[in-house]
mmCIF file of C-alpha atoms in Angstrom:
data_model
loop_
_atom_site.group_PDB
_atom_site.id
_atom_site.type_symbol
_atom_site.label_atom_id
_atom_site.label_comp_id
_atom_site.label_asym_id
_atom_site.label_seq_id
_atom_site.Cartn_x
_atom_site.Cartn_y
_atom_site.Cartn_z
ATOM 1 C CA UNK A 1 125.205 152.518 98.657
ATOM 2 C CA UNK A 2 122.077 152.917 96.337
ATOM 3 C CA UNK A 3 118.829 154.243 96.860
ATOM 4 C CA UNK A 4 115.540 153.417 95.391
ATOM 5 C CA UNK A 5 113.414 156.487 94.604
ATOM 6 C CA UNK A 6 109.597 156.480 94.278
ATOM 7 C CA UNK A 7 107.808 159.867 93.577
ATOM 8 C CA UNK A 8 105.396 160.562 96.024
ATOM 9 C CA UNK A 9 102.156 159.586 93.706
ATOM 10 C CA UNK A 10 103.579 156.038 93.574
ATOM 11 C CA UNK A 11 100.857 154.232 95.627
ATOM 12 C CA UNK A 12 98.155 156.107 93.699
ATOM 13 C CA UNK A 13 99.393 154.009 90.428
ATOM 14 C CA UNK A 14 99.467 150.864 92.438
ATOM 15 C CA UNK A 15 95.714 150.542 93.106
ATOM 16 C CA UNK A 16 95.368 148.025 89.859
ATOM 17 C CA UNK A 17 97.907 146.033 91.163
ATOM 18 C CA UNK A 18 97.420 143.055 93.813
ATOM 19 C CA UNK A 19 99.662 143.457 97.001
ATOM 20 C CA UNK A 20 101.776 140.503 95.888
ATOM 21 C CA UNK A 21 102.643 142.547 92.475
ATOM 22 C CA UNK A 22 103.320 145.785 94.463
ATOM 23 C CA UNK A 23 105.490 144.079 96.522
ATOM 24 C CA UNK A 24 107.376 142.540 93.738
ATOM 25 C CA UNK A 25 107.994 145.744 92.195
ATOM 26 C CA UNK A 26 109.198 146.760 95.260
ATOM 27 C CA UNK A 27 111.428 144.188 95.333
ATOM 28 C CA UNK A 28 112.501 144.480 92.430
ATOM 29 C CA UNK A 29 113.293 147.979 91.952
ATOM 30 C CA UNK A 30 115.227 147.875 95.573
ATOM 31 C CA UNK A 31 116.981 144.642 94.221
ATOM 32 C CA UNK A 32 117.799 145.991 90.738
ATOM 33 C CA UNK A 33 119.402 149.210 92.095
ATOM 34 C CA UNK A 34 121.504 147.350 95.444
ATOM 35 C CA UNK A 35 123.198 145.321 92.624
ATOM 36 C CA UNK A 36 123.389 148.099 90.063
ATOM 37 C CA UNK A 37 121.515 146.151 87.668
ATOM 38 C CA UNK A 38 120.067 149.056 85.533
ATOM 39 C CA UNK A 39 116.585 147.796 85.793
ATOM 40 C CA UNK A 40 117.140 144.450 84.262
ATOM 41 C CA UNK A 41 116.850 141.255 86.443
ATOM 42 C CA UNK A 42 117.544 137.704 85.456
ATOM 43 C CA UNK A 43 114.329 135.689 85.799
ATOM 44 C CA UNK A 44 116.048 133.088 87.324
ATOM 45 C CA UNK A 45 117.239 135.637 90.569
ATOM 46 C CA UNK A 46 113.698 136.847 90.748
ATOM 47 C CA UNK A 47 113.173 133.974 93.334
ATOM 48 C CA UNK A 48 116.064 135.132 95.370
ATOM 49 C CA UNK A 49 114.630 138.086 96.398
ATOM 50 C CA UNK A 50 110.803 138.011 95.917
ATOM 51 C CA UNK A 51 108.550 136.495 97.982
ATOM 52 C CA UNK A 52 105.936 136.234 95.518
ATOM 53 C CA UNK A 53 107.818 135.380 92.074
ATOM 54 C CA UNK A 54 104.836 133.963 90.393
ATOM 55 C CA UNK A 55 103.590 137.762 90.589
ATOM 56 C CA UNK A 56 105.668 138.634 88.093
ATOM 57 C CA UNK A 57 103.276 137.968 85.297
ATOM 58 C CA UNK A 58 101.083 140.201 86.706
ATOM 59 C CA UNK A 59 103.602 143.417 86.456
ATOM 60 C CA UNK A 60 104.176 142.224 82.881
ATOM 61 C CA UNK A 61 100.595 142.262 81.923
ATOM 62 C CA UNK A 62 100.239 145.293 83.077
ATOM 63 C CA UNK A 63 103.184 147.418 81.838
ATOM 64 C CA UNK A 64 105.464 147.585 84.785
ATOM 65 C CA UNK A 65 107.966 145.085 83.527
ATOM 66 C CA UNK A 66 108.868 144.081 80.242
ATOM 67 C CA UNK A 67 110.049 140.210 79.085
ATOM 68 C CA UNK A 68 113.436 140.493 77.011
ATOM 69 C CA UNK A 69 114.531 136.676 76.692
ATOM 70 C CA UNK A 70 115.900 135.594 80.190
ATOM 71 C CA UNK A 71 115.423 138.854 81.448
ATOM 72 C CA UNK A 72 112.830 141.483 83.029
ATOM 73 C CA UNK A 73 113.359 145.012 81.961
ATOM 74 C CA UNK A 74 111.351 147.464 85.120
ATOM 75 C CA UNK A 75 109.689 150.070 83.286
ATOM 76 C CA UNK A 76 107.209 151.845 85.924
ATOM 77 C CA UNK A 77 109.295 154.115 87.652
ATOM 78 C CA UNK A 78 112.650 153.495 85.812
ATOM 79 C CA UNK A 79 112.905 156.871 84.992
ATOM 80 C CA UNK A 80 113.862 157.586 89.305
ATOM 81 C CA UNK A 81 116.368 155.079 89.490
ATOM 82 C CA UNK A 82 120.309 156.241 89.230
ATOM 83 C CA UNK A 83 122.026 154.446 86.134
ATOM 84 C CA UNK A 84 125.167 152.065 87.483
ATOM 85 C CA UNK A 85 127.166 154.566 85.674
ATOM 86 C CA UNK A 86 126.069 157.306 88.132
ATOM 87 C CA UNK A 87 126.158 155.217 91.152
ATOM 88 C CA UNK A 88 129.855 154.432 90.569
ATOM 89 C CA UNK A 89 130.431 157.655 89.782
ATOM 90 C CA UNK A 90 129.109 158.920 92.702
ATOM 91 C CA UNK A 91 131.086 156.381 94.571
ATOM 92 C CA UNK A 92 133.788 157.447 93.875
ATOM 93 C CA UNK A 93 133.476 161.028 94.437
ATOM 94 C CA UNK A 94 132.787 159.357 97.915
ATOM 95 C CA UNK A 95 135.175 157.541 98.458
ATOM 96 C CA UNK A 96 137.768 160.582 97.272
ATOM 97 C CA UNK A 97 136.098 162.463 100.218
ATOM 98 C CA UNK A 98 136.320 160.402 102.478
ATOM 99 C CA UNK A 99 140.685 159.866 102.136
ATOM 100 C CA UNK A 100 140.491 164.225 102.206
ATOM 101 C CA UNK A 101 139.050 164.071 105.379
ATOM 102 C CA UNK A 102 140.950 161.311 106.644
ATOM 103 C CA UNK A 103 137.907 158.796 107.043
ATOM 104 C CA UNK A 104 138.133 155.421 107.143
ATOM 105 C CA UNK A 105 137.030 153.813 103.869
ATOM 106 C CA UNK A 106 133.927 151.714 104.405
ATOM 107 C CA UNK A 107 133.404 148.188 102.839
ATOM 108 C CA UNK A 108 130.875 147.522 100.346
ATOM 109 C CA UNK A 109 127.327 146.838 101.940
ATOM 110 C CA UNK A 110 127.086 143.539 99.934
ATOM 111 C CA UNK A 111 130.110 142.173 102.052
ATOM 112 C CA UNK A 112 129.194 143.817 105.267
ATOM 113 C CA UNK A 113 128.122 140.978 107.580
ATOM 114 C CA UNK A 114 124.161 140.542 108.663
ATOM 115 C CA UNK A 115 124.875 139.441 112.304
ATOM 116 C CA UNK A 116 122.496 141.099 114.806
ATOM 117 C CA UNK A 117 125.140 142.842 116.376
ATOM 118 C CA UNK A 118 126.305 144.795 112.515
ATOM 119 C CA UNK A 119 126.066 148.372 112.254
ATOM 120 C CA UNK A 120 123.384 149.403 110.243
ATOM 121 C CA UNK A 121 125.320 152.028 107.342
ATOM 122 C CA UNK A 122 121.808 152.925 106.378
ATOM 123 C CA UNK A 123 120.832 154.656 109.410
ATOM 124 C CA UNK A 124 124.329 155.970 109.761
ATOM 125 C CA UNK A 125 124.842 159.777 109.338
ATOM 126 C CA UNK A 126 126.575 159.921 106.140
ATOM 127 C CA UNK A 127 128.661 163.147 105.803
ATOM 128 C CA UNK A 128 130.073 162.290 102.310
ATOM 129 C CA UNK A 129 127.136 161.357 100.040
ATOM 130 C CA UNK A 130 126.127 164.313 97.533
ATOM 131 C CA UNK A 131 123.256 165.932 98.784
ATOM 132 C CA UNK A 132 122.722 167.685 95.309
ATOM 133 C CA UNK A 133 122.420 171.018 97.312
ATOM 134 C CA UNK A 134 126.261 171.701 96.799
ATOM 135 C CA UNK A 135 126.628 171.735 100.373
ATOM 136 C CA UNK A 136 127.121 167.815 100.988
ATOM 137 C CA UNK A 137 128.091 167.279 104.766
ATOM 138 C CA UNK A 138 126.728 170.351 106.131
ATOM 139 C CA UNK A 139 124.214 169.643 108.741
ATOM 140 C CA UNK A 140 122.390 172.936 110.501
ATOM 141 C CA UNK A 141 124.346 175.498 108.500
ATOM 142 C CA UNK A 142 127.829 174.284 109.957
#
């Protein structure tokens, strides 16, 4: 699992943007990082998860994105967002965690089924991602 990271001044740089551009960054970034695209999204997929594609002009025009033939390149706010590289990484220090303590291994989120009745891994307490504090899994000082 990925997460998208936005420092807590984000919204204060938004306030030139309309809400259908801010949303597509949004988007975008979230998009970018769930398929470990490293910032760089096929035009052509923009529609798939945007609801306002056409916005994407705007973001280009002013600086947030960048055109590189059939691509976008995010710019604002790249500097957050974990590299593939680390993501896998970190995966599999996961995963290698997990099999010490005996844990099930869990299936990727991308094949995970949407049905109503799905467990939700985001909201799951996750004893096994790196909470950079060197004590990853310890909840309340246990």
């Amino acid at each position: 699992m990925t997460w998208t990271k936005l420092s807590d001044d984000f919204t204060d740089d938004t306030w030139n943007l309309s809400d259908a551009a801010f949303r597509l960054h949004l988007e975008g970034l979230v998009w970018s990082n769930r398929k470990l695209l490293d910032l760089r999204i096929p035009k052509a997929e923009v529609r798939r998860f945007g609801k306002n594609p056409e916005a994407a002009a705007e973001l280009v025009e002013h600086g947030w994105w960048s055109e590189d033939g059939g691509f976008y390149l995010i710019r604002h706010h790249a500097r957050y967002q974990r590299s593939r590289e680390a993501v896998i990484r970190q995966q599999a220090v996961n995963k290698q965690n997990r099999a010490k303590r005996g844990l099930p291994q869990r299936p990727s989120r991308e094949l995970v089924s949407l049905a109503a009745d799905s467990d939700d891994d985001s909201i799951d307490e996750s004893f096994d991602e790196q909470d950079w504090t060197g004590q990853a899994g310890m909840r309340g000082g246990t």
